[in-house]
JSON list of C-alpha atoms in Angstrom, two decimals:
[
{"chain": "A", "resi": 16, "resn": "GLU", "atom": "CA", "xyz": [9.43, 16.72, 7.98]},
{"chain": "A", "resi": 17, "resn": "ALA", "atom": "CA", "xyz": [8.36, 15.18, 5.08]},
{"chain": "A", "resi": 18, "resn": "GLN", "atom": "CA", "xyz": [5.54, 12.89, 5.92]},
{"chain": "A", "resi": 19, "resn": "VAL", "atom": "CA", "xyz": [2.42, 10.68, 5.23]},
{"chain": "A", "resi": 20, "resn": "THR", "atom": "CA", "xyz": [0.44, 10.50, 8.62]},
{"chain": "A", "resi": 21, "resn": "GLN", "atom": "CA", "xyz": [-3.00, 8.56, 9.60]},
{"chain": "A", "resi": 22, "resn": "ASN", "atom": "CA", "xyz": [-4.97, 8.76, 12.07]},
{"chain": "A", "resi": 23, "resn": "PRO", "atom": "CA", "xyz": [-6.21, 6.72, 13.79]},
{"chain": "A", "resi": 24, "resn": "ARG", "atom": "CA", "xyz": [-3.16, 4.21, 14.84]},
{"chain": "A", "resi": 25, "resn": "TYR", "atom": "CA", "xyz": [-5.27, 1.68, 16.13]},
{"chain": "A", "resi": 26, "resn": "LEU", "atom": "CA", "xyz": [-8.85, 1.23, 16.24]},
{"chain": "A", "resi": 27, "resn": "ILE", "atom": "CA", "xyz": [-11.59, -1.55, 17.21]},
{"chain": "A", "resi": 28, "resn": "THR", "atom": "CA", "xyz": [-15.07, -0.97, 16.29]},
{"chain": "A", "resi": 29, "resn": "VAL", "atom": "CA", "xyz": [-17.99, -3.08, 15.98]},
{"chain": "A", "resi": 30, "resn": "THR", "atom": "CA", "xyz": [-20.01, -4.52, 12.91]},
{"chain": "A", "resi": 31, "resn": "GLY", "atom": "CA", "xyz": [-21.90, -1.48, 11.16]},
{"chain": "A", "resi": 32, "resn": "LYS", "atom": "CA", "xyz": [-20.30, 1.22, 13.05]},
{"chain": "A", "resi": 33, "resn": "LYS", "atom": "CA", "xyz": [-19.24, 3.96, 9.97]},
{"chain": "A", "resi": 34, "resn": "LEU", "atom": "CA", "xyz": [-15.47, 4.72, 10.31]},
{"chain": "A", "resi": 35, "resn": "THR", "atom": "CA", "xyz": [-13.26, 7.39, 8.68]},
{"chain": "A", "resi": 36, "resn": "VAL", "atom": "CA", "xyz": [-9.16, 6.91, 9.07]},
{"chain": "A", "resi": 37, "resn": "THR", "atom": "CA", "xyz": [-7.58, 10.11, 7.43]},
{"chain": "A", "resi": 38, "resn": "CYS", "atom": "CA", "xyz": [-4.57, 10.22, 5.55]},
{"chain": "A", "resi": 39, "resn": "SER", "atom": "CA", "xyz": [-2.81, 13.19, 5.13]},
{"chain": "A", "resi": 40, "resn": "GLN", "atom": "CA", "xyz": [0.51, 14.13, 3.44]},
{"chain": "A", "resi": 41, "resn": "ASN", "atom": "CA", "xyz": [2.97, 17.36, 3.33]},
{"chain": "A", "resi": 42, "resn": "MET", "atom": "CA", "xyz": [4.62, 17.02, 0.34]},
{"chain": "A", "resi": 43, "resn": "ASN", "atom": "CA", "xyz": [1.98, 18.63, -2.49]},
{"chain": "A", "resi": 44, "resn": "HIS", "atom": "CA", "xyz": [1.83, 14.52, -4.11]},
{"chain": "A", "resi": 45, "resn": "GLU", "atom": "CA", "xyz": [-0.21, 14.56, -6.49]},
{"chain": "A", "resi": 46, "resn": "TYR", "atom": "CA", "xyz": [-0.74, 10.66, -5.79]},
{"chain": "A", "resi": 47, "resn": "MET", "atom": "CA", "xyz": [-2.22, 9.01, -2.84]},
{"chain": "A", "resi": 48, "resn": "SER", "atom": "CA", "xyz": [-3.40, 5.60, -2.03]},
{"chain": "A", "resi": 49, "resn": "TRP", "atom": "CA", "xyz": [-4.66, 3.26, 0.35]},
{"chain": "A", "resi": 50, "resn": "TYR", "atom": "CA", "xyz": [-3.95, -0.70, 0.93]},
{"chain": "A", "resi": 51, "resn": "ARG", "atom": "CA", "xyz": [-4.66, -3.28, 3.51]},
{"chain": "A", "resi": 52, "resn": "GLN", "atom": "CA", "xyz": [-2.51, -6.16, 4.23]},
{"chain": "A", "resi": 53, "resn": "ASP", "atom": "CA", "xyz": [-3.61, -9.43, 5.82]},
{"chain": "A", "resi": 54, "resn": "PRO", "atom": "CA", "xyz": [-0.98, -12.25, 6.10]},
{"chain": "A", "resi": 55, "resn": "GLY", "atom": "CA", "xyz": [0.13, -14.25, 3.19]},
{"chain": "A", "resi": 56, "resn": "LEU", "atom": "CA", "xyz": [-1.28, -11.54, 0.88]},
{"chain": "A", "resi": 57, "resn": "GLY", "atom": "CA", "xyz": [0.64, -8.98, 0.98]},
{"chain": "A", "resi": 58, "resn": "LEU", "atom": "CA", "xyz": [-0.89, -5.24, 0.26]},
{"chain": "A", "resi": 59, "resn": "ARG", "atom": "CA", "xyz": [-3.57, -5.14, -1.81]},
{"chain": "A", "resi": 60, "resn": "GLN", "atom": "CA", "xyz": [-4.79, -1.88, -3.43]},
{"chain": "A", "resi": 61, "resn": "ILE", "atom": "CA", "xyz": [-8.13, -0.65, -2.29]},
{"chain": "A", "resi": 62, "resn": "TYR", "atom": "CA", "xyz": [-8.56, 2.80, -4.03]},
{"chain": "A", "resi": 63, "resn": "TYR", "atom": "CA", "xyz": [-6.13, 5.48, -5.29]},
{"chain": "A", "resi": 64, "resn": "SER", "atom": "CA", "xyz": [-6.03, 9.54, -6.79]},
{"chain": "A", "resi": 65, "resn": "MET", "atom": "CA", "xyz": [-4.01, 10.63, -9.50]},
{"chain": "A", "resi": 66, "resn": "ASN", "atom": "CA", "xyz": [-5.25, 14.31, -8.44]},
{"chain": "A", "resi": 67, "resn": "VAL", "atom": "CA", "xyz": [-7.76, 16.07, -6.20]},
{"chain": "A", "resi": 68, "resn": "GLU", "atom": "CA", "xyz": [-11.14, 14.74, -7.38]},
{"chain": "A", "resi": 69, "resn": "VAL", "atom": "CA", "xyz": [-9.55, 11.73, -9.40]},
{"chain": "A", "resi": 70, "resn": "THR", "atom": "CA", "xyz": [-10.21, 8.42, -7.36]},
{"chain": "A", "resi": 71, "resn": "ASP", "atom": "CA", "xyz": [-10.23, 5.14, -8.82]},
{"chain": "A", "resi": 72, "resn": "LYS", "atom": "CA", "xyz": [-10.82, 1.87, -7.96]},
{"chain": "A", "resi": 73, "resn": "GLY", "atom": "CA", "xyz": [-7.34, -0.73, -6.98]},
{"chain": "A", "resi": 74, "resn": "ASP", "atom": "CA", "xyz": [-7.84, -4.89, -6.53]},
{"chain": "A", "resi": 75, "resn": "VAL", "atom": "CA", "xyz": [-10.31, -4.65, -3.46]},
{"chain": "A", "resi": 76, "resn": "PRO", "atom": "CA", "xyz": [-12.79, -2.03, -3.50]},
{"chain": "A", "resi": 77, "resn": "GLU", "atom": "CA", "xyz": [-15.58, -3.73, -2.07]},
{"chain": "A", "resi": 78, "resn": "GLY", "atom": "CA", "xyz": [-17.03, -2.42, 1.05]},
{"chain": "A", "resi": 79, "resn": "TYR", "atom": "CA", "xyz": [-14.85, 1.37, 1.05]},
{"chain": "A", "resi": 80, "resn": "LYS", "atom": "CA", "xyz": [-15.08, 4.81, 0.10]},
{"chain": "A", "resi": 81, "resn": "VAL", "atom": "CA", "xyz": [-12.74, 7.62, -0.54]},
{"chain": "A", "resi": 82, "resn": "SER", "atom": "CA", "xyz": [-12.91, 10.84, -1.46]},
{"chain": "A", "resi": 83, "resn": "ARG", "atom": "CA", "xyz": [-10.00, 13.50, -2.85]},
{"chain": "A", "resi": 84, "resn": "LYS", "atom": "CA", "xyz": [-11.57, 17.01, -2.18]},
{"chain": "A", "resi": 85, "resn": "GLU", "atom": "CA", "xyz": [-8.21, 18.21, -1.42]},
{"chain": "A", "resi": 86, "resn": "LYS", "atom": "CA", "xyz": [-4.11, 17.72, -2.39]},
{"chain": "A", "resi": 87, "resn": "ARG", "atom": "CA", "xyz": [-3.31, 16.98, 0.78]},
{"chain": "A", "resi": 88, "resn": "ASN", "atom": "CA", "xyz": [-6.07, 14.46, 2.44]},
{"chain": "A", "resi": 89, "resn": "PHE", "atom": "CA", "xyz": [-7.18, 11.22, 1.27]},
{"chain": "A", "resi": 90, "resn": "PRO", "atom": "CA", "xyz": [-9.62, 9.77, 4.03]},
{"chain": "A", "resi": 91, "resn": "LEU", "atom": "CA", "xyz": [-10.67, 5.99, 3.94]},
{"chain": "A", "resi": 92, "resn": "ILE", "atom": "CA", "xyz": [-14.05, 5.66, 4.95]},
{"chain": "A", "resi": 93, "resn": "LEU", "atom": "CA", "xyz": [-15.82, 2.36, 6.18]},
{"chain": "A", "resi": 94, "resn": "GLU", "atom": "CA", "xyz": [-19.61, 3.25, 5.95]},
{"chain": "A", "resi": 95, "resn": "SER", "atom": "CA", "xyz": [-20.30, -0.27, 7.72]},
{"chain": "A", "resi": 96, "resn": "PRO", "atom": "CA", "xyz": [-17.63, -2.28, 8.67]},
{"chain": "A", "resi": 97, "resn": "SER", "atom": "CA", "xyz": [-17.77, -6.07, 8.51]},
{"chain": "A", "resi": 98, "resn": "PRO", "atom": "CA", "xyz": [-15.24, -8.23, 10.40]},
{"chain": "A", "resi": 99, "resn": "ASN", "atom": "CA", "xyz": [-13.67, -8.90, 7.23]},
{"chain": "A", "resi": 100, "resn": "GLN", "atom": "CA", "xyz": [-12.36, -5.80, 7.15]},
{"chain": "A", "resi": 101, "resn": "THR", "atom": "CA", "xyz": [-9.90, -5.91, 10.10]},
{"chain": "A", "resi": 102, "resn": "SER", "atom": "CA", "xyz": [-6.71, -5.54, 8.43]},
{"chain": "A", "resi": 103, "resn": "LEU", "atom": "CA", "xyz": [-3.59, -3.33, 8.28]},
{"chain": "A", "resi": 104, "resn": "TYR", "atom": "CA", "xyz": [-3.81, -0.60, 6.62]},
{"chain": "A", "resi": 105, "resn": "PHE", "atom": "CA", "xyz": [-1.49, 1.81, 4.41]},
{"chain": "A", "resi": 106, "resn": "CYS", "atom": "CA", "xyz": [-1.63, 5.37, 3.33]},
{"chain": "A", "resi": 107, "resn": "ALA", "atom": "CA", "xyz": [0.72, 6.08, 0.22]},
{"chain": "A", "resi": 108, "resn": "SER", "atom": "CA", "xyz": [1.49, 9.63, -1.59]},
{"chain": "A", "resi": 109, "resn": "SER", "atom": "CA", "xyz": [3.73, 10.11, -4.78]},
{"chain": "A", "resi": 110, "resn": "LEU", "atom": "CA", "xyz": [4.63, 12.34, -7.32]},
{"chain": "A", "resi": 111, "resn": "TRP", "atom": "CA", "xyz": [2.89, 11.45, -10.27]},
{"chain": "A", "resi": 112, "resn": "GLY", "atom": "CA", "xyz": [3.85, 12.47, -13.76]},
{"chain": "A", "resi": 113, "resn": "PRO", "atom": "CA", "xyz": [5.99, 11.72, -16.89]},
{"chain": "A", "resi": 114, "resn": "GLY", "atom": "CA", "xyz": [9.52, 11.67, -15.91]},
{"chain": "A", "resi": 115, "resn": "ARG", "atom": "CA", "xyz": [8.97, 12.69, -12.08]},
{"chain": "A", "resi": 116, "resn": "THR", "atom": "CA", "xyz": [10.30, 10.41, -9.15]},
{"chain": "A", "resi": 117, "resn": "VAL", "atom": "CA", "xyz": [7.45, 7.74, -8.48]},
{"chain": "A", "resi": 118, "resn": "THR", "atom": "CA", "xyz": [8.52, 6.80, -4.75]},
{"chain": "A", "resi": 119, "resn": "GLN", "atom": "CA", "xyz": [5.78, 6.38, -2.81]},
{"chain": "A", "resi": 120, "resn": "TYR", "atom": "CA", "xyz": [6.10, 6.91, 0.39]},
{"chain": "A", "resi": 121, "resn": "PHE", "atom": "CA", "xyz": [3.99, 5.56, 3.35]},
{"chain": "A", "resi": 122, "resn": "GLY", "atom": "CA", "xyz": [2.10, 5.91, 6.69]},
{"chain": "A", "resi": 123, "resn": "PRO", "atom": "CA", "xyz": [2.89, 4.45, 9.80]},
{"chain": "A", "resi": 124, "resn": "GLY", "atom": "CA", "xyz": [-0.05, 2.13, 9.28]},
{"chain": "A", "resi": 125, "resn": "THR", "atom": "CA", "xyz": [-3.66, 1.97, 11.21]},
{"chain": "A", "resi": 126, "resn": "ARG", "atom": "CA", "xyz": [-4.65, -1.34, 12.58]},
{"chain": "A", "resi": 127, "resn": "LEU", "atom": "CA", "xyz": [-8.50, -1.87, 12.33]},
{"chain": "A", "resi": 128, "resn": "THR", "atom": "CA", "xyz": [-10.33, -4.56, 14.20]},
{"chain": "A", "resi": 129, "resn": "VAL", "atom": "CA", "xyz": [-14.26, -5.06, 13.20]},
{"chain": "A", "resi": 130, "resn": "LEU", "atom": "CA", "xyz": [-15.45, -6.98, 15.96]},
{"chain": "B", "resi": 28, "resn": "ALA", "atom": "CA", "xyz": [-4.39, -8.88, -16.08]},
{"chain": "B", "resi": 29, "resn": "GLN", "atom": "CA", "xyz": [-1.80, -7.74, -14.07]},
{"chain": "B", "resi": 30, "resn": "LYS", "atom": "CA", "xyz": [0.42, -9.98, -12.20]},
{"chain": "B", "resi": 31, "resn": "ILE", "atom": "CA", "xyz": [3.33, -10.19, -9.35]},
{"chain": "B", "resi": 32, "resn": "THR", "atom": "CA", "xyz": [4.81, -13.16, -8.14]},
{"chain": "B", "resi": 33, "resn": "GLN", "atom": "CA", "xyz": [7.29, -13.67, -5.53]},
{"chain": "B", "resi": 34, "resn": "THR", "atom": "CA", "xyz": [8.31, -17.56, -4.86]},
{"chain": "B", "resi": 35, "resn": "GLN", "atom": "CA", "xyz": [10.37, -17.47, -1.94]},
{"chain": "B", "resi": 36, "resn": "PRO", "atom": "CA", "xyz": [7.80, -17.45, 1.10]},
{"chain": "B", "resi": 37, "resn": "GLY", "atom": "CA", "xyz": [11.09, -17.31, 3.63]},
{"chain": "B", "resi": 38, "resn": "MET", "atom": "CA", "xyz": [14.58, -17.28, 2.87]},
{"chain": "B", "resi": 39, "resn": "PHE", "atom": "CA", "xyz": [17.53, -17.72, 5.17]},
{"chain": "B", "resi": 40, "resn": "VAL", "atom": "CA", "xyz": [20.92, -16.34, 4.52]},
{"chain": "B", "resi": 41, "resn": "GLN", "atom": "CA", "xyz": [24.20, -15.56, 6.34]},
{"chain": "B", "resi": 42, "resn": "GLU", "atom": "CA", "xyz": [25.92, -12.62, 7.13]},
{"chain": "B", "resi": 43, "resn": "LYS", "atom": "CA", "xyz": [27.83, -11.10, 4.57]},
{"chain": "B", "resi": 44, "resn": "GLU", "atom": "CA", "xyz": [26.87, -13.05, 2.09]},
{"chain": "B", "resi": 45, "resn": "ALA", "atom": "CA", "xyz": [24.42, -11.63, -1.08]},
{"chain": "B", "resi": 46, "resn": "VAL", "atom": "CA", "xyz": [21.02, -12.76, -1.74]},
{"chain": "B", "resi": 47, "resn": "THR", "atom": "CA", "xyz": [19.11, -12.75, -4.26]},
{"chain": "B", "resi": 48, "resn": "LEU", "atom": "CA", "xyz": [14.58, -12.72, -4.15]},
{"chain": "B", "resi": 49, "resn": "ASP", "atom": "CA", "xyz": [12.86, -13.29, -6.68]},
{"chain": "B", "resi": 50, "resn": "CYS", "atom": "CA", "xyz": [10.19, -11.50, -8.34]},
{"chain": "B", "resi": 51, "resn": "THR", "atom": "CA", "xyz": [7.89, -12.31, -11.76]},
{"chain": "B", "resi": 52, "resn": "TYR", "atom": "CA", "xyz": [5.69, -9.98, -13.21]},
{"chain": "B", "resi": 53, "resn": "ASP", "atom": "CA", "xyz": [2.81, -10.22, -15.75]},
{"chain": "B", "resi": 54, "resn": "THR", "atom": "CA", "xyz": [1.39, -7.30, -17.36]},
{"chain": "B", "resi": 55, "resn": "SER", "atom": "CA", "xyz": [0.14, -6.16, -21.08]},
{"chain": "B", "resi": 56, "resn": "ASP", "atom": "CA", "xyz": [1.19, -2.94, -21.05]},
{"chain": "B", "resi": 57, "resn": "PRO", "atom": "CA", "xyz": [4.41, -1.32, -22.82]},
{"chain": "B", "resi": 58, "resn": "SER", "atom": "CA", "xyz": [4.79, 1.25, -19.73]},
{"chain": "B", "resi": 59, "resn": "TYR", "atom": "CA", "xyz": [4.95, 0.34, -16.05]},
{"chain": "B", "resi": 60, "resn": "GLY", "atom": "CA", "xyz": [7.42, 0.60, -13.14]},
{"chain": "B", "resi": 61, "resn": "LEU", "atom": "CA", "xyz": [8.53, -2.14, -10.79]},
{"chain": "B", "resi": 62, "resn": "PHE", "atom": "CA", "xyz": [9.34, -1.37, -6.64]},
{"chain": "B", "resi": 63, "resn": "TRP", "atom": "CA", "xyz": [10.94, -3.38, -4.08]},
{"chain": "B", "resi": 64, "resn": "TYR", "atom": "CA", "xyz": [9.94, -2.02, -0.79]},
{"chain": "B", "resi": 65, "resn": "LYS", "atom": "CA", "xyz": [11.15, -3.80, 3.03]},
{"chain": "B", "resi": 66, "resn": "GLN", "atom": "CA", "xyz": [9.03, -4.23, 6.14]},
{"chain": "B", "resi": 67, "resn": "PRO", "atom": "CA", "xyz": [10.93, -4.66, 9.49]},
{"chain": "B", "resi": 68, "resn": "SER", "atom": "CA", "xyz": [9.05, -6.12, 12.42]},
{"chain": "B", "resi": 69, "resn": "SER", "atom": "CA", "xyz": [8.15, -2.62, 13.34]},
{"chain": "B", "resi": 70, "resn": "GLY", "atom": "CA", "xyz": [5.93, -2.65, 10.51]},
{"chain": "B", "resi": 71, "resn": "GLU", "atom": "CA", "xyz": [6.92, 0.60, 8.27]},
{"chain": "B", "resi": 72, "resn": "MET", "atom": "CA", "xyz": [7.43, 0.42, 4.83]},
{"chain": "B", "resi": 73, "resn": "ILE", "atom": "CA", "xyz": [10.45, 1.25, 3.19]},
{"chain": "B", "resi": 74, "resn": "PHE", "atom": "CA", "xyz": [11.03, 1.53, -0.52]},
{"chain": "B", "resi": 75, "resn": "LEU", "atom": "CA", "xyz": [14.56, 0.69, -1.52]},
{"chain": "B", "resi": 76, "resn": "ILE", "atom": "CA", "xyz": [14.66, 0.38, -5.31]},
{"chain": "B", "resi": 77, "resn": "TYR", "atom": "CA", "xyz": [12.79, 1.42, -8.41]},
{"chain": "B", "resi": 78, "resn": "GLN", "atom": "CA", "xyz": [12.84, 0.25, -12.11]},
{"chain": "B", "resi": 79, "resn": "GLY", "atom": "CA", "xyz": [11.52, 1.64, -15.03]},
{"chain": "B", "resi": 80, "resn": "SER", "atom": "CA", "xyz": [9.70, -0.26, -18.01]},
{"chain": "B", "resi": 81, "resn": "TYR", "atom": "CA", "xyz": [11.68, 1.46, -20.44]},
{"chain": "B", "resi": 82, "resn": "ASP", "atom": "CA", "xyz": [15.39, 1.99, -18.12]},
{"chain": "B", "resi": 83, "resn": "GLN", "atom": "CA", "xyz": [18.16, 0.50, -20.18]},
{"chain": "B", "resi": 84, "resn": "GLN", "atom": "CA", "xyz": [20.38, 0.13, -17.58]},
{"chain": "B", "resi": 85, "resn": "ASN", "atom": "CA", "xyz": [18.99, -1.95, -13.96]},
{"chain": "B", "resi": 86, "resn": "ALA", "atom": "CA", "xyz": [18.73, 0.41, -11.31]},
{"chain": "B", "resi": 87, "resn": "THR", "atom": "CA", "xyz": [20.98, 0.52, -8.00]},
{"chain": "B", "resi": 88, "resn": "GLU", "atom": "CA", "xyz": [20.68, 2.39, -4.55]},
{"chain": "B", "resi": 89, "resn": "GLY", "atom": "CA", "xyz": [23.83, 1.37, -2.59]},
{"chain": "B", "resi": 90, "resn": "ARG", "atom": "CA", "xyz": [24.03, -2.08, -1.79]},
{"chain": "B", "resi": 91, "resn": "TYR", "atom": "CA", "xyz": [20.67, -2.69, -3.48]},
{"chain": "B", "resi": 92, "resn": "SER", "atom": "CA", "xyz": [20.19, -3.58, -7.36]},
{"chain": "B", "resi": 93, "resn": "LEU", "atom": "CA", "xyz": [17.34, -4.58, -9.43]},
{"chain": "B", "resi": 94, "resn": "ASN", "atom": "CA", "xyz": [18.38, -7.45, -12.07]},
{"chain": "B", "resi": 95, "resn": "PHE", "atom": "CA", "xyz": [15.59, -6.36, -14.86]},
{"chain": "B", "resi": 96, "resn": "GLN", "atom": "CA", "xyz": [15.17, -8.90, -17.25]},
{"chain": "B", "resi": 97, "resn": "LYS", "atom": "CA", "xyz": [12.35, -7.61, -19.17]},
{"chain": "B", "resi": 98, "resn": "ALA", "atom": "CA", "xyz": [12.06, -10.37, -21.69]},
{"chain": "B", "resi": 99, "resn": "ARG", "atom": "CA", "xyz": [11.54, -12.87, -18.63]},
{"chain": "B", "resi": 100, "resn": "LYS", "atom": "CA", "xyz": [9.47, -10.33, -17.08]},
{"chain": "B", "resi": 101, "resn": "SER", "atom": "CA", "xyz": [11.58, -10.96, -14.18]},
{"chain": "B", "resi": 102, "resn": "ALA", "atom": "CA", "xyz": [12.46, -7.98, -11.36]},
{"chain": "B", "resi": 103, "resn": "ASN", "atom": "CA", "xyz": [15.14, -9.87, -8.80]},
{"chain": "B", "resi": 104, "resn": "LEU", "atom": "CA", "xyz": [16.41, -7.82, -5.94]},
{"chain": "B", "resi": 105, "resn": "VAL", "atom": "CA", "xyz": [20.16, -8.41, -5.19]},
{"chain": "B", "resi": 106, "resn": "ILE", "atom": "CA", "xyz": [21.59, -6.94, -1.92]},
{"chain": "B", "resi": 107, "resn": "SER", "atom": "CA", "xyz": [25.11, -7.10, -1.71]},
{"chain": "B", "resi": 108, "resn": "ALA", "atom": "CA", "xyz": [26.88, -8.13, 1.64]},
{"chain": "B", "resi": 109, "resn": "SER", "atom": "CA", "xyz": [23.72, -8.98, 3.44]},
{"chain": "B", "resi": 110, "resn": "GLN", "atom": "CA", "xyz": [23.57, -7.30, 7.27]},
{"chain": "B", "resi": 111, "resn": "LEU", "atom": "CA", "xyz": [21.57, -8.83, 10.17]},
{"chain": "B", "resi": 112, "resn": "GLY", "atom": "CA", "xyz": [19.44, -4.78, 9.34]},
{"chain": "B", "resi": 113, "resn": "ASP", "atom": "CA", "xyz": [18.66, -6.53, 6.34]},
{"chain": "B", "resi": 114, "resn": "SER", "atom": "CA", "xyz": [15.97, -9.11, 8.41]},
{"chain": "B", "resi": 115, "resn": "ALA", "atom": "CA", "xyz": [12.23, -8.65, 7.16]},
{"chain": "B", "resi": 116, "resn": "MET", "atom": "CA", "xyz": [9.94, -9.16, 4.64]},
{"chain": "B", "resi": 117, "resn": "TYR", "atom": "CA", "xyz": [10.52, -7.78, 1.20]},
{"chain": "B", "resi": 118, "resn": "PHE", "atom": "CA", "xyz": [7.52, -7.17, -1.33]},
{"chain": "B", "resi": 119, "resn": "CYS", "atom": "CA", "xyz": [8.06, -6.40, -5.08]},
{"chain": "B", "resi": 120, "resn": "ALA", "atom": "CA", "xyz": [5.63, -4.58, -6.32]},
{"chain": "B", "resi": 121, "resn": "MET", "atom": "CA", "xyz": [4.19, -3.13, -10.17]},
{"chain": "B", "resi": 122, "resn": "ARG", "atom": "CA", "xyz": [2.35, -0.06, -11.20]},
{"chain": "B", "resi": 123, "resn": "GLU", "atom": "CA", "xyz": [0.54, 0.82, -14.16]},
{"chain": "B", "resi": 124, "resn": "GLU", "atom": "CA", "xyz": [2.15, 3.88, -15.55]},
{"chain": "B", "resi": 125, "resn": "LYS", "atom": "CA", "xyz": [-0.62, 4.87, -18.20]},
{"chain": "B", "resi": 126, "resn": "SER", "atom": "CA", "xyz": [-2.05, 8.96, -18.20]},
{"chain": "B", "resi": 127, "resn": "SER", "atom": "CA", "xyz": [-5.57, 7.84, -17.12]},
{"chain": "B", "resi": 128, "resn": "ALA", "atom": "CA", "xyz": [-4.91, 4.80, -14.88]},
{"chain": "B", "resi": 129, "resn": "SER", "atom": "CA", "xyz": [-2.00, 3.61, -12.09]},
{"chain": "B", "resi": 130, "resn": "LYS", "atom": "CA", "xyz": [-2.73, 0.67, -10.16]},
{"chain": "B", "resi": 131, "resn": "ILE", "atom": "CA", "xyz": [-0.18, -0.90, -8.22]},
{"chain": "B", "resi": 132, "resn": "ILE", "atom": "CA", "xyz": [0.16, -4.63, -7.30]},
{"chain": "B", "resi": 133, "resn": "PHE", "atom": "CA", "xyz": [1.88, -6.25, -4.68]},
{"chain": "B", "resi": 134, "resn": "GLY", "atom": "CA", "xyz": [3.78, -9.62, -4.09]},
{"chain": "B", "resi": 135, "resn": "SER", "atom": "CA", "xyz": [2.98, -11.45, -1.24]},
{"chain": "B", "resi": 136, "resn": "GLY", "atom": "CA", "xyz": [6.21, -11.04, 0.22]},
{"chain": "B", "resi": 137, "resn": "THR", "atom": "CA", "xyz": [9.38, -12.76, 1.53]},
{"chain": "B", "resi": 138, "resn": "ARG", "atom": "CA", "xyz": [10.51, -13.07, 4.80]},
{"chain": "B", "resi": 139, "resn": "LEU", "atom": "CA", "xyz": [14.11, -12.59, 4.72]},
{"chain": "B", "resi": 140, "resn": "SER", "atom": "CA", "xyz": [16.50, -13.92, 7.70]},
{"chain": "B", "resi": 141, "resn": "ILE", "atom": "CA", "xyz": [19.86, -13.09, 7.94]},
{"chain": "B", "resi": 142, "resn": "ARG", "atom": "CA", "xyz": [22.10, -15.56, 10.43]},
{"chain": "B", "resi": 143, "resn": "PRO", "atom": "CA", "xyz": [25.27, -14.26, 12.15]}
]
């Protein structure tokens, strides 16, 4: 089954404790992206990757890191989480390139609370 | 800078009526894509429809159609014959389609409620 998986689905942590949220897709998609969703603000893109070893900032990259060492995985790293990073996080993937279908497939979301 | 505006925070519609959700955008790029997503109360994001900036015809997917007016920079979603299951948040989004960059921005969403 074609899917995007995220782990963990729920996480409560404390300020300053490094954490990683994993994202994996099994569709051989070039494009992967992380978003955060906050009430009234819609989804905001944190980072995206157009292929292996190619990453770029979205609109709200501060406080986050990503890496794309393999095509299927795109982990989101919070080196020193703060309470303002409490949010619902989505990973998504799609094909990328001229003339290709660009439908984004979303993971189920990770609800992060930073105390 | 790119921008997406959804001016309707919430809408109530009678079942079986058609509904139009507004979306306006701003970009200086000639190549871009416009999307609509549905987010039901369960939280998952569901792709509905896509329109490329160079597409001549409005996109349609079943009961969903995208009313693309390029000169006015609007990309409204039309749902025909609404159903109770259409009650959800709806997000409009725009994607850069450059060879070297592909940021995506979302609007703040419209909460659609269908009355029986």
